[in-house]
Structure formats: structure tokens, C-alpha cells
Amino acid sequence: MLKRILVLDDNQHILEAVEEALTYEKFQVLITTDSNNLIEIAKIFQPDLFILDDRLAGRKSSDDICHQLKWHPRFGNTPVMLCSYFYHHGADFSSLPCDDIIAKPFGLDELVSKVNNLILD
């Protein structure tokens, strides 16, 4: 059975590139821009990993989403990876219960490596 990855971002180009790269690597990928219904989407999709954009334009914050996921009875043990342009600029993510962070812009090889480390080890 393919490992499932749910990707939330507000940039359609990033979503499509991530979907294509991870699908090529034999993951089942669901992409969405809908931060308000992420838990409901996840209940249906049952992901093995969440990949979340750090800054979602005009939507619920990734901080809130990350905490919601980690405190949710069904998804508390599901790894969460944040994607952030601000990671290189000294932003402090230590208060977030995410399992990994990838700095934007990222290479697809780096993305695949981090994904494999989170859900295949």
C-alpha cells in the first residue's frame, strides 16, 4: 500500500511540483489549499504525513493547524513537516510540534529525502 501524503499550500505551482515529485516516488499525494477543512480532509484521506506551508495567505495560521493536528486523537502521531521561506532568516519554530522543517525554495531531492526520513524509517 502506498504511503499517503497530504500537502497544504496556498501556492498552486508549489502544490503541483510537490505532487508530481512525490507521486513519481510512489507516494499517494493529495494537495489542497483548504486550511479551514484540513482535519475533515485528513479524516477521509488518512495521511501518513502532512506537509504544511508555514504562511497561508488570509487563512488559518500554520501554527494553529500544526497544534490541531498534533492534539487530534487520530493524527497526533502523524508526522508534520513545515515548509517556510523564513527558516533561513532565523525564525523560531521551536514552539511548534512539527517533526521537520524544509526551507523554501527547496530542491525536490531534498524534499523526497526528508519525506522518506519521516515516513519510511
CSV table of C-alpha atoms in Angstrom, one decimal:
chain,number,residue,atom,x,y,z
A,1,MET,CA,0.0,0.0,0.0
A,2,LEU,CA,1.3,3.4,-0.9
A,3,LYS,CA,2.2,5.9,1.8
A,4,ARG,CA,-0.2,8.9,1.8
A,5,ILE,CA,0.9,12.5,2.0
A,6,LEU,CA,-1.5,15.4,2.5
A,7,VAL,CA,0.0,18.7,1.3
A,8,LEU,CA,-1.4,22.1,2.2
A,9,ASP,CA,-0.1,25.3,0.5
A,10,ASP,CA,-1.6,28.4,-0.9
A,11,ASN,CA,0.6,28.4,-4.0
A,12,GLN,CA,-0.8,26.2,-6.8
A,13,HIS,CA,2.6,25.9,-8.5
A,14,ILE,CA,4.3,24.6,-5.4
A,15,LEU,CA,1.4,22.1,-4.9
A,16,GLU,CA,1.7,20.8,-8.4
A,17,ALA,CA,5.5,20.4,-8.3
A,18,VAL,CA,5.4,18.6,-4.9
A,19,GLU,CA,2.5,16.4,-6.1
A,20,GLU,CA,4.4,15.4,-9.2
A,21,ALA,CA,7.7,14.7,-7.4
A,22,LEU,CA,6.2,12.7,-4.7
A,23,THR,CA,3.8,10.8,-7.0
A,24,TYR,CA,6.9,9.9,-9.1
A,25,GLU,CA,8.5,8.5,-5.9
A,26,LYS,CA,5.5,6.2,-5.5
A,27,PHE,CA,3.6,8.1,-2.8
A,28,GLN,CA,-0.2,8.8,-2.9
A,29,VAL,CA,-0.5,12.5,-2.7
A,30,LEU,CA,-3.5,14.8,-2.0
A,31,ILE,CA,-2.9,18.5,-2.4
A,32,THR,CA,-5.2,21.2,-1.1
A,33,THR,CA,-5.4,25.0,-0.4
A,34,ASP,CA,-8.2,24.5,2.1
A,35,SER,CA,-6.8,25.1,5.5
A,36,ASN,CA,-10.2,25.5,7.1
A,37,ASN,CA,-11.3,21.9,6.4
A,38,LEU,CA,-7.9,20.2,6.7
A,39,ILE,CA,-9.0,17.9,9.5
A,40,GLU,CA,-12.1,16.8,7.6
A,41,ILE,CA,-10.0,16.2,4.5
A,42,ALA,CA,-7.5,14.2,6.6
A,43,LYS,CA,-10.2,12.1,8.2
A,44,ILE,CA,-11.1,10.9,4.7
A,45,PHE,CA,-7.6,10.6,3.2
A,46,GLN,CA,-5.9,9.2,6.3
A,47,PRO,CA,-2.4,10.6,5.5
A,48,ASP,CA,0.9,9.1,6.8
A,49,LEU,CA,2.5,12.6,6.6
A,50,PHE,CA,1.3,16.2,6.5
A,51,ILE,CA,3.3,18.9,4.6
A,52,LEU,CA,2.1,22.4,5.6
A,53,ASP,CA,3.1,25.8,4.2
A,54,ASP,CA,4.3,28.0,7.1
A,55,ARG,CA,2.4,31.1,5.9
A,56,LEU,CA,-1.0,30.7,4.4
A,57,ALA,CA,-2.3,33.9,2.8
A,58,GLY,CA,-5.5,35.1,4.6
A,59,ARG,CA,-6.2,31.7,6.2
A,60,LYS,CA,-5.8,29.9,9.4
A,61,SER,CA,-2.2,30.0,10.6
A,62,SER,CA,0.1,27.0,10.2
A,63,ASP,CA,0.8,27.3,14.0
A,64,ASP,CA,-2.8,26.6,14.7
A,65,ILE,CA,-3.1,23.8,12.2
A,66,CYS,CA,0.1,22.1,13.4
A,67,HIS,CA,-1.2,22.2,17.0
A,68,GLN,CA,-4.6,21.0,15.9
A,69,LEU,CA,-3.1,18.0,14.1
A,70,LYS,CA,-0.7,17.1,17.0
A,71,TRP,CA,-3.5,17.3,19.6
A,72,HIS,CA,-6.0,15.4,17.4
A,73,PRO,CA,-6.6,11.8,18.7
A,74,ARG,CA,-6.4,10.4,15.2
A,75,PHE,CA,-3.4,12.4,13.9
A,76,GLY,CA,-1.3,13.1,17.0
A,77,ASN,CA,1.4,10.6,15.9
A,78,THR,CA,1.3,11.5,12.2
A,79,PRO,CA,4.5,13.4,11.2
A,80,VAL,CA,4.1,17.1,10.2
A,81,MET,CA,6.7,18.9,8.0
A,82,LEU,CA,6.5,22.7,7.6
A,83,CYS,CA,7.7,24.5,4.5
A,84,SER,CA,9.0,28.0,5.2
A,85,TYR,CA,10.7,30.9,3.4
A,86,PHE,CA,11.5,32.3,6.8
A,87,TYR,CA,13.5,29.3,8.1
A,88,HIS,CA,16.8,30.7,6.7
A,89,HIS,CA,16.1,34.1,8.3
A,90,GLY,CA,16.3,32.9,11.9
A,91,ALA,CA,12.6,32.4,12.5
A,92,ASP,CA,12.0,30.4,15.7
A,93,PHE,CA,9.9,27.3,15.1
A,94,SER,CA,10.8,25.6,18.4
A,95,SER,CA,7.4,26.2,19.9
A,96,LEU,CA,5.7,24.2,17.1
A,97,PRO,CA,5.2,20.5,17.4
A,98,CYS,CA,6.3,19.8,13.8
A,99,ASP,CA,8.6,16.9,13.1
A,100,ASP,CA,10.7,18.6,10.5
A,101,ILE,CA,11.1,21.9,8.5
A,102,ILE,CA,12.2,22.4,5.0
A,103,ALA,CA,13.3,25.8,3.8
A,104,LYS,CA,11.8,27.3,0.7
A,105,PRO,CA,12.9,27.3,-2.0
A,106,PHE,CA,13.8,23.6,-1.7
A,107,GLY,CA,15.0,21.1,-4.1
A,108,LEU,CA,12.8,18.1,-4.9
A,109,ASP,CA,15.6,15.7,-3.9
A,110,GLU,CA,15.8,17.4,-0.5
A,111,LEU,CA,12.0,17.1,-0.2
A,112,VAL,CA,12.0,13.4,-1.1
A,113,SER,CA,14.8,12.7,1.3
A,114,LYS,CA,13.0,14.4,4.2
A,115,VAL,CA,9.8,12.7,3.4
A,116,ASN,CA,11.5,9.3,3.3
A,117,ASN,CA,13.1,10.0,6.7
A,118,LEU,CA,9.8,10.9,8.3
A,119,ILE,CA,7.6,8.0,7.0
A,120,LEU,CA,9.8,5.2,5.7
A,121,ASP,CA,12.2,4.8,8.6
